Coordinates of C-alpha atoms in Angstrom, one line a residue:
M1 CA 41.0 43.5 65.3
T2 CA 39.3 44.3 68.6
L3 CA 41.4 44.0 71.7
P4 CA 40.0 42.6 74.9
P5 CA 39.2 45.3 77.5
P6 CA 42.2 44.7 79.8
R7 CA 44.7 45.1 76.9
R8 CA 42.9 48.3 75.6
L9 CA 43.3 49.8 79.1
A10 CA 47.0 49.0 79.2
V11 CA 47.6 50.5 75.8
A12 CA 45.7 53.6 76.8
A13 CA 47.7 54.0 80.0
L14 CA 51.0 53.6 78.0
A15 CA 49.9 56.2 75.5
G16 CA 49.0 58.6 78.3
A17 CA 52.3 58.1 80.0
L18 CA 54.1 58.8 76.7
V19 CA 52.1 62.0 76.2
L20 CA 52.9 63.2 79.7
A21 CA 56.6 62.4 79.3
G22 CA 56.7 64.3 76.0
C23 CA 55.0 67.3 77.6
S24 CA 57.5 67.3 80.5
Q25 CA 60.5 67.2 78.2
G26 CA 59.2 69.9 75.9
S27 CA 58.3 72.3 78.6
A28 CA 61.3 72.4 81.0
P29 CA 60.8 75.2 83.6
A30 CA 62.3 78.5 82.5
P31 CA 65.4 79.7 84.7
D32 CA 64.3 82.0 87.5
A33 CA 65.8 85.5 87.8
A34 CA 68.7 84.3 90.0
Q35 CA 69.7 81.7 87.4
Q36 CA 69.4 84.2 84.6
Q37 CA 71.7 86.6 86.5
A38 CA 74.2 83.9 87.1
Q39 CA 74.3 82.9 83.5
A40 CA 74.7 86.5 82.5
R41 CA 77.7 86.9 84.9
D42 CA 79.3 83.7 83.6
A43 CA 79.0 85.0 80.0
E44 CA 80.5 88.4 80.9
A45 CA 83.3 86.7 82.8
A46 CA 84.0 84.5 79.7
R47 CA 84.1 87.6 77.4
N48 CA 86.4 89.5 79.7
L49 CA 88.7 86.4 80.0
D50 CA 88.9 86.3 76.2
T51 CA 89.9 90.0 76.2
Y52 CA 92.5 89.3 78.9
R53 CA 94.0 86.5 76.9
Q54 CA 94.2 88.8 73.8
L55 CA 96.0 91.5 75.9
L56 CA 98.5 88.9 77.0
R57 CA 99.1 87.9 73.4
I58 CA 99.9 91.4 72.3
H59 CA 102.0 92.1 75.5
N60 CA 99.8 95.0 76.7
D61 CA 100.7 94.5 80.3
Q62 CA 99.0 97.7 81.6
M63 CA 95.6 96.9 80.2
A64 CA 96.0 93.2 81.0
V65 CA 96.6 94.0 84.7
S66 CA 93.6 96.3 84.7
M67 CA 91.3 93.7 83.1
G68 CA 92.7 90.8 85.2
K69 CA 92.1 92.7 88.5
D70 CA 88.6 93.5 87.3
I71 CA 87.9 89.8 86.6
V72 CA 89.2 88.7 90.0
Q73 CA 87.3 91.4 91.9
R74 CA 84.0 91.0 90.1
F75 CA 83.9 87.3 89.5
P76 CA 86.0 85.9 92.4
D77 CA 84.7 82.3 92.3
S78 CA 84.6 81.9 88.6
A79 CA 86.7 79.7 86.3
A80 CA 87.8 83.0 84.6
A81 CA 89.2 84.3 87.9
K82 CA 91.0 81.1 88.6
E83 CA 92.7 81.2 85.2
V84 CA 93.7 84.9 85.6
Q85 CA 95.2 84.3 89.0
Q86 CA 97.7 81.9 87.4
T87 CA 99.4 84.7 85.3
L88 CA 98.3 88.0 86.9
P89 CA 101.0 88.3 89.6
E90 CA 103.8 87.9 87.2
I91 CA 102.3 90.3 84.6
E92 CA 101.7 92.9 87.4
K93 CA 105.2 92.6 88.7
R94 CA 106.7 93.1 85.2
W95 CA 104.5 96.0 84.4
T96 CA 105.3 97.7 87.7
E97 CA 109.0 97.3 87.1
N98 CA 108.9 98.6 83.6
S99 CA 106.7 101.5 84.5
E100 CA 109.3 102.5 87.2
K101 CA 112.1 102.2 84.7
A102 CA 110.3 104.4 82.2
R103 CA 109.5 107.0 84.9
L104 CA 113.1 107.2 86.0
A105 CA 114.4 107.4 82.5
A106 CA 112.0 110.3 81.7
L107 CA 113.5 112.4 84.5
W108 CA 116.7 112.8 82.4
Q109 CA 117.1 115.1 79.4
Y110 CA 120.0 114.7 76.9
Q111 CA 121.0 117.5 74.5
V112 CA 123.8 118.5 72.2
A113 CA 124.0 122.2 71.3
P114 CA 126.4 125.1 70.4
M115 CA 127.8 126.8 73.5
A116 CA 130.3 129.6 73.8
G117 CA 132.3 129.0 70.6
G118 CA 132.1 125.2 70.9
T119 CA 129.6 122.4 71.3
Q120 CA 128.4 120.9 74.5
S121 CA 126.6 117.6 75.3
T122 CA 124.6 117.6 78.5
A123 CA 122.6 115.1 80.6
A124 CA 120.5 116.9 83.1
T125 CA 117.8 116.2 85.7
Y126 CA 115.8 118.2 88.3
D127 CA 115.6 117.4 92.0
S128 CA 112.5 115.6 93.1
Q129 CA 112.7 117.1 96.7
P130 CA 112.1 119.4 98.3
A131 CA 108.8 120.8 96.8
G132 CA 109.1 124.3 95.4
V133 CA 112.8 124.1 94.6
R134 CA 114.0 123.5 91.1
V135 CA 117.8 122.9 90.8
R136 CA 119.2 121.1 87.9
L137 CA 122.0 118.5 88.2
V138 CA 124.0 118.8 85.0
L139 CA 126.6 116.5 83.5
R140 CA 128.4 118.4 80.7
R141 CA 131.0 117.7 78.0
H142 CA 132.3 120.7 76.1
T143 CA 134.6 120.6 73.1
S144 CA 136.9 123.2 74.7
W145 CA 136.2 123.0 78.5
G146 CA 136.1 119.2 78.8
Q147 CA 133.9 117.4 81.2
S148 CA 132.2 118.9 84.3
A149 CA 129.4 118.1 86.8
F150 CA 127.5 120.9 88.6
L151 CA 124.3 122.1 90.1
F152 CA 122.5 125.0 88.4
N153 CA 119.9 127.0 90.2
D154 CA 117.3 128.4 87.7
G155 CA 115.2 130.5 90.1
H156 CA 116.9 131.2 93.4
G157 CA 120.2 132.8 92.6
G158 CA 123.5 131.0 93.3
F159 CA 124.8 129.0 96.2
V160 CA 126.6 129.9 99.4
C161 CA 130.1 128.5 99.0
K162 CA 133.2 130.4 99.9
G163 CA 136.2 129.1 98.1
N164 CA 136.1 125.4 98.4
C165 CA 133.1 123.9 100.3
T166 CA 132.1 120.4 101.2
I167 CA 128.7 118.8 100.4
A168 CA 127.8 116.1 102.9
A169 CA 126.3 114.0 100.0
K170 CA 124.6 110.6 100.3
F171 CA 124.5 108.0 97.5
D172 CA 121.7 105.6 98.3
D173 CA 122.0 106.7 101.9
K174 CA 125.8 106.0 102.0
P175 CA 127.6 109.2 103.1
R176 CA 130.3 110.7 100.8
A177 CA 132.0 114.1 101.1
I178 CA 131.9 116.0 97.8
K179 CA 134.2 119.0 97.2
A180 CA 132.6 121.9 95.3
Y181 CA 133.1 125.6 94.5
A182 CA 131.1 128.5 93.2
P183 CA 132.3 129.8 89.8
S184 CA 134.1 133.2 89.9
T185 CA 132.1 134.4 86.9
G186 CA 129.0 134.7 89.0
E187 CA 126.7 132.0 87.4
P188 CA 124.1 130.5 89.8
A189 CA 126.0 127.2 89.8
L190 CA 128.0 125.0 92.2
M191 CA 130.8 123.1 90.4
I192 CA 131.9 119.7 91.6
R193 CA 135.6 119.3 91.9
D194 CA 136.0 115.6 91.1
D195 CA 133.5 115.3 88.3
K196 CA 134.8 111.9 87.2
G197 CA 134.5 110.4 90.7
F198 CA 131.1 112.0 91.1
I199 CA 129.8 110.6 87.9
A200 CA 131.1 107.1 88.7
L201 CA 129.2 107.2 92.0
L202 CA 126.1 108.5 90.2
E203 CA 126.1 105.6 87.7
K204 CA 125.9 103.1 90.5
S205 CA 123.2 104.9 92.5
K206 CA 119.4 105.1 92.5
K207 CA 119.2 108.3 94.7
I208 CA 121.5 111.1 95.6
S209 CA 121.0 113.6 98.4
L210 CA 122.9 116.9 98.3
P211 CA 122.5 119.3 101.2
V212 CA 123.3 122.9 100.0
T213 CA 122.7 126.5 101.1
L214 CA 121.0 128.8 98.5
Q215 CA 121.9 132.4 98.3
D216 CA 118.3 133.4 98.3
G217 CA 117.8 134.0 102.1
E218 CA 120.7 131.5 102.8
K219 CA 118.1 128.8 102.8
K220 CA 119.4 125.3 103.6
V221 CA 117.9 122.6 101.5
E222 CA 118.6 118.9 100.9
L223 CA 118.3 118.3 97.2
V224 CA 117.2 114.8 96.3
Y225 CA 117.8 113.4 92.8
E226 CA 116.4 110.1 91.5
V227 CA 119.2 109.1 89.2
G228 CA 118.5 105.4 88.5
G229 CA 117.2 106.2 85.0
F230 CA 120.5 107.7 83.8
V231 CA 121.7 106.1 80.6
P232 CA 125.4 106.9 80.0
D233 CA 125.2 105.9 76.3
Q234 CA 122.6 108.7 75.7
W235 CA 125.0 111.3 77.0
Q236 CA 126.9 111.8 73.8
A237 CA 130.6 112.0 73.7
L238 CA 132.2 114.9 71.9
P239 CA 135.6 115.2 70.1
K240 CA 138.0 117.1 72.3
K241 CA 139.8 120.3 71.1
G242 CA 142.0 119.4 68.3
G243 CA 139.7 116.6 66.9
K244 CA 140.7 113.8 69.3
K245 CA 138.0 111.9 71.2

């Protein structure tokens, strides 16, 4: 059947329009360099966010904080950064607190060993200040000698203390006078008279300052001990002489 000329023109125009529409749909313009870069950044942010979520699930706070900060810094306007910012402050706070607890706990050493015909249990820590001075603060229980608390100077001789001397100590910056004495047997130590009272104060403190004078050049130093990580239960109790605890 032969169409009249006007209808043939209309059909041809419609066919042409359909061809053009098909061509336009099948050949969308490729993304330019900026768009490709943005897509790559979005994909990387999404991958890092997935890693962050996995770190939260396994409670790896240290790595989660590191990854979370990286996402927020590198992709600040992304959906990934927005999600991270909802949990990152709490995770970072928890990690910081736990890290500090672990650091303080690691400053203490606990040991049980034979000593002078008996057994001793010690809890000991070194001063953190001043630099270049290494004086141990020792809490000791001995099966024959009982309990004591003292300073022990490993490398600078003993302490200047004639008879009884007073240490102008500070427990968390609160002043407290501590009576002490140098042992007559000549060990480089400074024994604390009221060991029970001293230990009770230590258990409640985060930092102790003990100004003393070293025999080596009669050098005056203020020994600072970070004691917040002391765990009394790790300082093992020992039976007293005669088998009683």
